Amino acid sequence: MRREVKKSINTIKNYRIQILLFISVLVLIILLLIQVRWISRARALNEEQFNHRVGMALHESVDEFMKDRESCELMSDCMHKAKFDANDSAQLENEVERLDSIVKRQFKNYQIRSPYTIEVLSSADEQPRSKCFYYSLRKALSHDKAVLNVYFNKREQNIMDSMGSMFVFSVMLILILFTFFGITVFSLIKDKKILGRTTDLINNIAHEFKTPMATIALAGKMLSRGQVLSRKDQVMHYGTIIMSENDRLKRQVDQLLKLSCIDRGELQLYSNQFDVHELLSECIDTLSVRISESQGKLLVNTNATNHLITGDRELIQNVFLNILDNAIKYSQEKPELCIETKNINDSLHVLISDKGIGMSKEELKHVFDRYYRAPTGDRHDVKGFGIGLSYSKMIITAHKGSISVWSKKNYGSTFTVIIPQS
């Protein structure tokens, strides 16, 4: 029993974020339904009040119109006639206008501002043109079927206007609430991904640092032995190992520190003009041992006629080393790489291609995300922090250039680095 309780508690802890999100969404939906219900009821109440005010205004309008009995009798006579001449038509029109002026005044008294038109019918059985308010004129005209119709052109708008700023404010609050909730959820999901990748980064750092540190410790231990100290070639060999591993650690630490500087906006670019072809040649020399050990191939097409650019030589070299290093790591047993340069529109394009495992469309979306590492299938020896491409993109962007990638699963990838020369 106790074990089941602990298991349930652990399950809740593991899914606490999902549970909180579900409860929050449920509460927001309930709040939205309550708000919609409130708005609907407020609208119905306002419509009822509007109808009541219109009814009262028409009642008082007809009462006021009835005070002039002579005018009412003239209007009644005109409406009782089966046929009437132009004089009757003019007389009826004048009386309707007088009734309209009374209605307008009463509407103003009851704060009814919606545009309207009136119509006096001799028979209530006549089909009205649309939904309207009607009031019997039986008392005023001594005519059982006489009716006054009032048509509001913007009735719905009048009802919504009567709800005033409260309705608008309520809608705005709902939209703001949902907007900020969406932003919060998105940020939470993003932070959770970064947290997971940060954990992976820490594990990778520990693993990456452990290997050279162990190598340095072993080489140092060997140098402390008397039989090794007596042989100059052995001392040189272990000394070279220590320096090589130390340089490797230094590059990794520098990359992490510079990435942090970029985040704080403190990265200093040391601009100078240099030859990209020479820089690429140095990168190839640095990686030549790894390529030859894996029996790989490297094709270089330096087609650019203008291969001078201005920027931070060391940082841009790190960018090309990162891309080439990834091309080797994510290739099959024998990597096949191609480096191509060309000039397009006052800029230098450097294309680095491989025939490695490639990336899917989903992986391409995150390839420049920090701490993201693309899956390597059955390969588990791919090392790295997951910051190389993110770091490279920031460096190229700082040089006002761009970096993009084309890739297809199991066909390889092509990274294109564009650096302006003007």
Tab-separated table of C-alpha atoms in Angstrom:
chain	number	residue	atom	x	y	z
A	1	MET	CA	0.000	0.000	0.000
A	2	ARG	CA	2.782	2.389	0.970
A	3	ARG	CA	4.682	1.509	-2.182
A	4	GLU	CA	1.640	2.320	-4.347
A	5	VAL	CA	1.225	5.680	-2.591
A	6	LYS	CA	4.883	6.517	-3.210
A	7	LYS	CA	4.523	5.465	-6.826
A	8	SER	CA	1.479	7.719	-7.235
A	9	ILE	CA	3.328	10.636	-5.604
A	10	ASN	CA	6.307	10.145	-7.925
A	11	THR	CA	3.996	10.016	-10.935
A	12	ILE	CA	2.374	13.294	-9.866
A	13	LYS	CA	5.812	14.877	-9.394
A	14	ASN	CA	6.917	13.765	-12.844
A	15	TYR	CA	3.804	15.153	-14.499
A	16	ARG	CA	3.205	18.136	-12.211
A	17	ILE	CA	3.761	20.664	-14.984
A	18	GLN	CA	1.269	18.908	-17.282
A	19	ILE	CA	-1.240	18.671	-14.397
A	20	LEU	CA	-0.860	22.375	-13.567
A	21	LEU	CA	-1.245	23.302	-17.227
A	22	PHE	CA	-4.364	21.167	-17.530
A	23	ILE	CA	-5.911	22.721	-14.422
A	24	SER	CA	-5.004	26.229	-15.610
A	25	VAL	CA	-6.517	25.640	-19.047
A	26	LEU	CA	-9.650	24.166	-17.463
A	27	VAL	CA	-10.019	27.172	-15.120
A	28	LEU	CA	-9.532	29.585	-18.018
A	29	ILE	CA	-12.141	27.786	-20.128
A	30	ILE	CA	-14.615	27.890	-17.239
A	31	LEU	CA	-13.823	31.586	-16.734
A	32	LEU	CA	-14.364	32.206	-20.439
A	33	LEU	CA	-17.715	30.377	-20.397
A	34	ILE	CA	-18.810	32.388	-17.343
A	35	GLN	CA	-17.745	35.595	-19.044
A	36	VAL	CA	-19.560	34.675	-22.265
A	37	ARG	CA	-22.649	33.800	-20.218
A	38	TRP	CA	-22.419	37.113	-18.388
A	39	ILE	CA	-22.068	39.031	-21.645
A	40	SER	CA	-25.053	37.153	-23.120
A	41	ARG	CA	-27.201	37.904	-20.065
A	42	ALA	CA	-26.053	41.529	-20.011
A	43	ARG	CA	-27.005	41.853	-23.668
A	44	ALA	CA	-30.425	40.285	-23.045
A	45	LEU	CA	-30.986	42.655	-20.098
A	46	ASN	CA	-29.939	45.643	-22.172
A	47	GLU	CA	-32.228	44.562	-24.989
A	48	GLU	CA	-35.102	44.204	-22.520
A	49	GLN	CA	-34.377	47.679	-21.109
A	50	PHE	CA	-34.149	49.094	-24.620
A	51	ASN	CA	-37.477	47.578	-25.584
A	52	HIS	CA	-39.057	48.928	-22.393
A	53	ARG	CA	-37.758	52.448	-23.025
A	54	VAL	CA	-38.988	52.348	-26.616
A	55	GLY	CA	-42.410	51.163	-25.441
A	56	MET	CA	-42.624	53.980	-22.863
A	57	ALA	CA	-41.485	56.567	-25.403
A	58	LEU	CA	-44.095	55.435	-27.942
A	59	HIS	CA	-46.818	55.420	-25.277
A	60	GLU	CA	-46.083	59.016	-24.306
A	61	SER	CA	-45.700	60.028	-27.951
A	62	VAL	CA	-49.192	58.758	-28.815
A	63	ASP	CA	-50.645	60.382	-25.694
A	64	GLU	CA	-49.129	63.713	-26.718
A	65	PHE	CA	-50.299	63.266	-30.290
A	66	MET	CA	-53.884	62.641	-29.034
A	67	LYS	CA	-54.040	66.078	-27.360
A	68	ASP	CA	-54.714	67.695	-30.753
A	69	ARG	CA	-58.065	66.036	-31.499
A	70	GLU	CA	-58.643	68.016	-34.681
A	71	SER	CA	-55.385	66.766	-36.123
A	72	CYS	CA	-56.192	63.211	-35.083
A	73	GLU	CA	-59.627	63.378	-36.748
A	74	LEU	CA	-58.119	64.659	-40.003
A	75	MET	CA	-55.601	61.831	-39.990
A	76	SER	CA	-58.335	59.287	-39.175
A	77	ASP	CA	-60.530	60.545	-42.021
A	78	CYS	CA	-57.667	60.219	-44.467
A	79	MET	CA	-56.947	56.673	-43.381
A	80	HIS	CA	-60.617	55.617	-43.612
A	81	LYS	CA	-60.886	56.706	-47.240
A	82	ALA	CA	-60.614	53.970	-49.813
A	83	LYS	CA	-59.236	56.526	-52.257
A	84	PHE	CA	-57.776	59.929	-51.500
A	85	ASP	CA	-56.442	62.763	-53.628
A	86	ALA	CA	-53.178	64.699	-53.500
A	87	ASN	CA	-54.563	67.052	-50.853
A	88	ASP	CA	-55.390	64.064	-48.590
A	89	SER	CA	-51.936	62.608	-49.192
A	90	ALA	CA	-50.232	65.887	-48.230
A	91	GLN	CA	-52.429	66.216	-45.132
A	92	LEU	CA	-51.604	62.658	-44.045
A	93	GLU	CA	-47.899	63.264	-44.630
A	94	ASN	CA	-47.958	66.405	-42.477
A	95	GLU	CA	-49.628	64.544	-39.635
A	96	VAL	CA	-47.113	61.702	-39.839
A	97	GLU	CA	-44.307	64.271	-39.714
A	98	ARG	CA	-45.859	65.848	-36.623
A	99	LEU	CA	-46.076	62.407	-34.991
A	100	ASP	CA	-42.465	61.754	-35.993
A	101	SER	CA	-41.301	64.978	-34.320
A	102	ILE	CA	-43.086	63.949	-31.123
A	103	VAL	CA	-41.493	60.477	-31.249
A	104	LYS	CA	-38.071	62.015	-31.810
A	105	ARG	CA	-38.457	64.267	-28.781
A	106	GLN	CA	-39.612	61.390	-26.570
A	107	PHE	CA	-36.769	59.170	-27.779
A	108	LYS	CA	-34.356	61.926	-26.798
A	109	ASN	CA	-35.935	62.090	-23.345
A	110	TYR	CA	-35.442	58.320	-22.933
A	111	GLN	CA	-31.863	58.492	-24.320
A	112	ILE	CA	-32.639	56.436	-27.408
A	113	ARG	CA	-30.127	57.565	-30.021
A	114	SER	CA	-30.360	54.841	-32.619
A	115	PRO	CA	-31.484	56.009	-36.108
A	116	TYR	CA	-35.074	55.043	-36.918
A	117	THR	CA	-37.959	55.470	-39.351
A	118	ILE	CA	-41.683	55.424	-38.590
A	119	GLU	CA	-44.624	54.126	-40.560
A	120	VAL	CA	-48.356	54.513	-39.941
A	121	LEU	CA	-50.447	51.636	-41.245
A	122	SER	CA	-54.204	51.572	-41.576
A	123	SER	CA	-54.256	47.833	-40.839
A	124	ALA	CA	-52.204	45.829	-38.377
A	125	ASP	CA	-52.636	42.845	-40.650
A	126	GLU	CA	-50.254	44.356	-43.201
A	127	GLN	CA	-46.945	42.509	-43.301
A	128	PRO	CA	-44.132	44.661	-41.877
A	129	ARG	CA	-40.929	44.951	-43.880
A	130	SER	CA	-38.768	43.700	-41.031
A	131	LYS	CA	-38.665	43.288	-37.278
A	132	CYS	CA	-39.994	46.501	-35.760
A	133	PHE	CA	-41.668	48.054	-32.734
A	134	TYR	CA	-45.378	48.756	-33.100
A	135	TYR	CA	-47.925	50.662	-31.059
A	136	SER	CA	-51.705	50.779	-31.533
A	137	LEU	CA	-53.263	54.080	-32.670
A	138	ARG	CA	-56.783	52.944	-31.845
A	139	LYS	CA	-57.359	55.573	-29.149
A	140	ALA	CA	-55.832	58.401	-31.188
A	141	LEU	CA	-57.574	57.672	-34.498
A	142	SER	CA	-60.661	55.723	-33.380
A	143	HIS	CA	-59.442	53.070	-35.743
A	144	ASP	CA	-59.175	49.525	-34.360
A	145	LYS	CA	-56.502	48.389	-36.806
A	146	ALA	CA	-54.403	51.543	-37.110
A	147	VAL	CA	-50.816	50.952	-35.923
A	148	LEU	CA	-47.586	52.915	-35.587
A	149	ASN	CA	-44.452	50.989	-36.658
A	150	VAL	CA	-40.921	52.079	-35.710
A	151	TYR	CA	-37.927	50.570	-37.545
A	152	PHE	CA	-34.437	50.884	-36.027
A	153	ASN	CA	-31.692	50.792	-38.627
A	154	LYS	CA	-28.911	49.953	-36.153
A	155	ARG	CA	-30.761	48.263	-33.353
A	156	GLU	CA	-27.988	45.783	-32.451
A	157	GLN	CA	-25.390	48.544	-32.388
A	158	ASN	CA	-27.613	50.594	-30.086
A	159	ILE	CA	-27.880	47.651	-27.689
A	160	MET	CA	-24.123	47.058	-27.707
A	161	ASP	CA	-23.433	50.782	-27.250
A	162	SER	CA	-25.706	50.793	-24.230
A	163	MET	CA	-23.466	48.157	-22.637
A	164	GLY	CA	-20.718	50.739	-22.922
A	165	SER	CA	-17.106	50.450	-21.960
A	166	MET	CA	-17.760	47.563	-19.546
A	167	PHE	CA	-18.321	45.157	-22.432
A	168	VAL	CA	-15.258	46.394	-24.350
A	169	PHE	CA	-13.115	46.298	-21.205
A	170	SER	CA	-14.306	42.773	-20.416
A	171	VAL	CA	-13.454	41.511	-23.913
A	172	MET	CA	-10.045	43.193	-23.769
A	173	LEU	CA	-9.299	41.590	-20.402
A	174	ILE	CA	-10.219	38.143	-21.759
A	175	LEU	CA	-7.956	38.617	-24.786
A	176	ILE	CA	-5.097	39.925	-22.638
A	177	LEU	CA	-5.512	37.045	-20.181
A	178	PHE	CA	-5.416	34.414	-22.910
A	179	THR	CA	-2.504	36.147	-24.664
A	180	PHE	CA	-0.365	36.225	-21.537
A	181	PHE	CA	-1.380	32.693	-20.631
A	182	GLY	CA	-0.305	31.530	-24.088
A	183	ILE	CA	3.009	33.391	-23.753
A	184	THR	CA	3.532	31.869	-20.301
A	185	VAL	CA	2.813	28.341	-21.527
A	186	PHE	CA	5.085	28.829	-24.544
A	187	SER	CA	7.868	30.177	-22.306
A	188	LEU	CA	7.397	27.298	-19.865
A	189	ILE	CA	7.647	24.719	-22.635
A	190	LYS	CA	10.677	26.494	-24.088
A	191	ASP	CA	12.359	26.742	-20.678
A	192	LYS	CA	11.664	23.075	-20.044
A	193	LYS	CA	13.355	22.179	-23.328
A	194	ILE	CA	16.315	24.423	-22.490
A	195	LEU	CA	16.508	22.882	-19.009
A	196	GLY	CA	16.627	19.409	-20.528
A	197	ARG	CA	19.261	20.487	-23.032
A	198	THR	CA	21.216	22.263	-20.265
A	199	THR	CA	21.268	19.025	-18.299
A	200	ASP	CA	22.578	17.275	-21.411
A	201	LEU	CA	25.156	20.064	-21.800
A	202	ILE	CA	26.420	19.587	-18.248
A	203	ASN	CA	26.683	15.839	-18.830
A	204	ASN	CA	28.489	16.429	-22.132
A	205	ILE	CA	30.877	18.945	-20.546
A	206	ALA	CA	31.688	16.494	-17.778
A	207	HIS	CA	32.277	13.744	-20.357
A	208	GLU	CA	34.266	15.958	-22.756
A	209	PHE	CA	36.473	17.347	-19.983
A	210	LYS	CA	36.945	13.990	-18.325
A	211	THR	CA	38.718	12.442	-21.325
A	212	PRO	CA	41.472	15.068	-21.842
A	213	MET	CA	41.915	15.481	-18.082
A	214	ALA	CA	42.405	11.734	-17.725
A	215	THR	CA	44.857	11.769	-20.628
A	216	ILE	CA	46.808	14.663	-19.102
A	217	ALA	CA	46.864	12.930	-15.721
A	218	LEU	CA	48.136	9.714	-17.305
A	219	ALA	CA	50.813	11.523	-19.328
A	220	GLY	CA	51.912	13.462	-16.237
A	221	LYS	CA	52.124	10.220	-14.270
A	222	MET	CA	54.256	8.653	-16.993
A	223	LEU	CA	56.590	11.671	-16.973
A	224	SER	CA	57.207	11.164	-13.258
A	225	ARG	CA	58.732	7.773	-13.911
A	226	GLY	CA	62.510	7.609	-13.992
A	227	GLN	CA	62.756	5.378	-17.052
A	228	VAL	CA	60.678	7.841	-19.079
A	229	LEU	CA	62.653	10.905	-17.926
A	230	SER	CA	65.846	9.263	-19.121
A	231	ARG	CA	64.502	9.047	-22.687
A	232	LYS	CA	64.149	12.353	-24.497
A	233	ASP	CA	61.802	11.005	-27.191
A	234	GLN	CA	59.389	9.701	-24.525
A	235	VAL	CA	59.432	13.051	-22.704
A	236	MET	CA	58.689	14.842	-25.980
A	237	HIS	CA	55.899	12.372	-26.771
A	238	TYR	CA	54.092	12.774	-23.444
A	239	GLY	CA	54.743	16.516	-23.419
A	240	THR	CA	53.094	16.796	-26.841
A	241	ILE	CA	50.090	14.813	-25.573
A	242	ILE	CA	49.714	17.143	-22.595
A	243	MET	CA	49.952	20.272	-24.782
A	244	SER	CA	47.501	18.822	-27.317
A	245	GLU	CA	44.918	17.905	-24.681
A	246	ASN	CA	45.440	21.246	-22.940
A	247	ASP	CA	44.748	23.064	-26.232
A	248	ARG	CA	41.642	20.969	-26.681
A	249	LEU	CA	40.379	21.967	-23.238
A	250	LYS	CA	41.248	25.597	-23.919
A	251	ARG	CA	39.250	25.632	-27.184
A	252	GLN	CA	36.216	24.139	-25.456
A	253	VAL	CA	36.372	26.608	-22.558
A	254	ASP	CA	36.931	29.557	-24.929
A	255	GLN	CA	33.890	28.543	-26.936
A	256	LEU	CA	31.707	28.432	-23.818
A	257	LEU	CA	33.060	31.771	-22.559
A	258	LYS	CA	32.601	33.511	-25.903
A	259	LEU	CA	29.062	32.205	-26.155
A	260	SER	CA	28.391	33.736	-22.747
A	261	CYS	CA	29.955	37.031	-23.924
A	262	ILE	CA	27.666	37.068	-26.957
A	263	ASP	CA	24.624	36.636	-24.702
A	264	ARG	CA	25.721	39.604	-22.575
A	265	GLY	CA	26.562	41.689	-25.643
A	266	GLU	CA	30.205	41.896	-24.556
A	267	LEU	CA	31.839	40.093	-27.484
A	268	GLN	CA	34.671	42.121	-29.015
A	269	LEU	CA	35.351	41.650	-32.721
A	270	TYR	CA	38.935	42.250	-33.805
A	271	SER	CA	38.446	43.276	-37.424
A	272	ASN	CA	41.217	42.814	-39.927
A	273	GLN	CA	41.415	41.797	-43.565
A	274	PHE	CA	42.426	38.233	-44.298
A	275	ASP	CA	42.327	35.570	-47.007
A	276	VAL	CA	39.498	33.037	-46.540
A	277	HIS	CA	41.224	30.505	-48.807
A	278	GLU	CA	44.269	30.525	-46.519
A	279	LEU	CA	41.981	30.247	-43.498
A	280	LEU	CA	40.173	27.249	-44.987
A	281	SER	CA	43.546	25.652	-45.806
A	282	GLU	CA	44.527	25.949	-42.128
A	283	CYS	CA	41.219	24.381	-41.079
A	284	ILE	CA	41.816	21.480	-43.476
A	285	ASP	CA	45.326	20.971	-42.065
A	286	THR	CA	43.894	20.896	-38.533
A	287	LEU	CA	41.384	18.188	-39.451
A	288	SER	CA	43.526	16.315	-41.996
A	289	VAL	CA	44.635	13.669	-39.486
A	290	ARG	CA	41.027	12.817	-38.551
A	291	ILE	CA	40.018	12.649	-42.216
A	292	SER	CA	42.952	10.410	-43.156
A	293	GLU	CA	42.404	8.156	-40.143
A	294	SER	CA	38.824	7.539	-41.256
A	295	GLN	CA	39.958	7.129	-44.886
A	296	GLY	CA	37.762	10.055	-45.896
A	297	LYS	CA	37.852	12.333	-48.922
A	298	LEU	CA	37.928	16.120	-49.100
A	299	LEU	CA	37.297	18.035	-52.313
A	300	VAL	CA	38.079	21.763	-52.447
A	301	ASN	CA	36.732	24.093	-55.181
A	302	THR	CA	38.053	27.606	-54.585
A	303	ASN	CA	36.091	29.352	-57.321
A	304	ALA	CA	35.930	32.771	-55.628
A	305	THR	CA	38.124	35.326	-57.395
A	306	ASN	CA	37.883	37.779	-54.502
A	307	HIS	CA	38.549	35.832	-51.314
A	308	LEU	CA	39.444	38.653	-48.952
A	309	ILE	CA	37.067	39.588	-46.163
A	310	THR	CA	37.208	41.845	-43.107
A	311	GLY	CA	36.376	40.410	-39.700
A	312	ASP	CA	37.643	38.527	-36.689
A	313	ARG	CA	39.868	35.846	-38.189
A	314	GLU	CA	39.940	33.592	-35.114
A	315	LEU	CA	36.172	33.596	-34.634
A	316	ILE	CA	35.420	32.902	-38.286
A	317	GLN	CA	37.995	30.108	-38.240
A	318	ASN	CA	36.101	28.593	-35.294
A	319	VAL	CA	32.900	28.732	-37.386
A	320	PHE	CA	34.442	26.754	-40.257
A	321	LEU	CA	36.073	24.298	-37.829
A	322	ASN	CA	32.708	23.712	-36.140
A	323	ILE	CA	30.953	23.010	-39.444
A	324	LEU	CA	33.731	20.758	-40.733
A	325	ASP	CA	33.929	18.959	-37.387
A	326	ASN	CA	30.174	18.266	-37.520
A	327	ALA	CA	30.479	17.082	-41.124
A	328	ILE	CA	33.049	14.512	-40.014
A	329	LYS	CA	31.211	13.474	-36.832
A	330	TYR	CA	27.867	12.967	-38.560
A	331	SER	CA	29.250	11.144	-41.599
A	332	GLN	CA	29.390	7.430	-42.175
A	333	GLU	CA	32.573	5.406	-41.741
A	334	LYS	CA	34.370	7.207	-44.620
A	335	PRO	CA	33.383	10.900	-44.688
A	336	GLU	CA	33.136	12.625	-48.065
A	337	LEU	CA	33.406	16.407	-47.731
A	338	CYS	CA	33.382	19.240	-50.234
A	339	ILE	CA	34.333	22.894	-49.685
A	340	GLU	CA	33.375	25.440	-52.323
A	341	THR	CA	33.807	29.217	-52.450
A	342	LYS	CA	32.238	31.723	-54.841
A	343	ASN	CA	31.456	35.421	-55.134
A	344	ILE	CA	27.809	36.541	-55.413
A	345	ASN	CA	26.551	40.136	-55.087
A	346	ASP	CA	29.513	41.657	-53.212
A	347	SER	CA	29.660	38.767	-50.757
A	348	LEU	CA	31.701	35.623	-50.294
A	349	HIS	CA	29.803	32.326	-50.159
A	350	VAL	CA	31.446	29.321	-48.507
A	351	LEU	CA	29.609	26.021	-49.015
A	352	ILE	CA	30.581	22.992	-46.903
A	353	SER	CA	28.881	19.753	-47.958
A	354	ASP	CA	28.969	16.203	-46.688
A	355	LYS	CA	27.354	12.888	-47.529
A	356	GLY	CA	26.570	12.015	-43.949
A	357	ILE	CA	23.426	10.919	-42.150
A	358	GLY	CA	21.619	14.185	-42.947
A	359	MET	CA	18.704	15.686	-41.044
A	360	SER	CA	14.921	15.509	-41.199
A	361	LYS	CA	12.721	18.592	-41.608
A	362	GLU	CA	11.965	18.585	-37.868
A	363	GLU	CA	15.677	18.436	-36.999
A	364	LEU	CA	16.403	21.294	-39.419
A	365	LYS	CA	14.021	23.547	-37.447
A	366	HIS	CA	16.222	23.217	-34.344
A	367	VAL	CA	19.681	22.814	-35.841
A	368	PHE	CA	20.749	26.330	-34.748
A	369	ASP	CA	19.073	26.090	-31.325
A	370	ARG	CA	21.425	26.169	-28.374
A	371	TYR	CA	22.237	22.819	-26.746
A	372	TYR	CA	20.335	20.965	-29.482
A	373	ARG	CA	22.007	17.839	-30.780
A	374	ALA	CA	20.558	15.949	-33.716
A	375	PRO	CA	19.926	12.224	-33.141
A	376	THR	CA	22.711	10.032	-34.499
A	377	GLY	CA	20.808	6.798	-34.943
A	378	ASP	CA	22.894	3.780	-34.009
A	379	ARG	CA	25.990	5.892	-33.424
A	380	HIS	CA	26.734	6.729	-29.771
A	381	ASP	CA	30.285	8.072	-30.112
A	382	VAL	CA	29.375	11.554	-31.365
A	383	LYS	CA	30.777	14.077	-28.914
A	384	GLY	CA	30.014	17.750	-28.405
A	385	PHE	CA	28.125	20.296	-26.319
A	386	GLY	CA	25.343	21.112	-28.774
A	387	ILE	CA	26.451	24.757	-28.965
A	388	GLY	CA	28.691	24.722	-32.040
A	389	LEU	CA	26.112	25.730	-34.639
A	390	SER	CA	24.364	28.161	-32.300
A	391	TYR	CA	27.749	29.750	-31.604
A	392	SER	CA	28.575	29.802	-35.344
A	393	LYS	CA	25.301	31.515	-36.234
A	394	MET	CA	25.882	34.211	-33.609
A	395	ILE	CA	29.414	34.857	-34.898
A	396	ILE	CA	28.328	35.130	-38.545
A	397	THR	CA	25.382	37.348	-37.575
A	398	ALA	CA	27.791	39.600	-35.648
A	399	HIS	CA	29.703	39.964	-38.944
A	400	LYS	CA	26.407	40.963	-40.659
A	401	GLY	CA	26.397	37.733	-42.611
A	402	SER	CA	24.140	34.691	-42.650
A	403	ILE	CA	24.373	30.928	-42.303
A	404	SER	CA	21.856	28.414	-43.649
A	405	VAL	CA	21.635	24.679	-44.169
A	406	TRP	CA	20.084	22.296	-46.659
A	407	SER	CA	19.820	18.686	-45.619
A	408	LYS	CA	18.042	15.458	-46.455
A	409	LYS	CA	17.917	12.352	-44.328
A	410	ASN	CA	20.560	9.781	-45.375
A	411	TYR	CA	21.745	12.045	-48.221
A	412	GLY	CA	23.893	14.580	-46.394
A	413	SER	CA	23.926	18.282	-45.601
A	414	THR	CA	25.213	21.531	-47.087
A	415	PHE	CA	25.986	24.553	-44.909
A	416	THR	CA	26.209	27.908	-46.674
A	417	VAL	CA	28.052	30.743	-44.952
A	418	ILE	CA	27.614	34.200	-46.532
A	419	ILE	CA	29.945	37.021	-45.456
A	420	PRO	CA	29.603	40.507	-46.994
A	421	GLN	CA	32.730	41.934	-48.638
A	422	SER	CA	31.534	45.502	-49.313
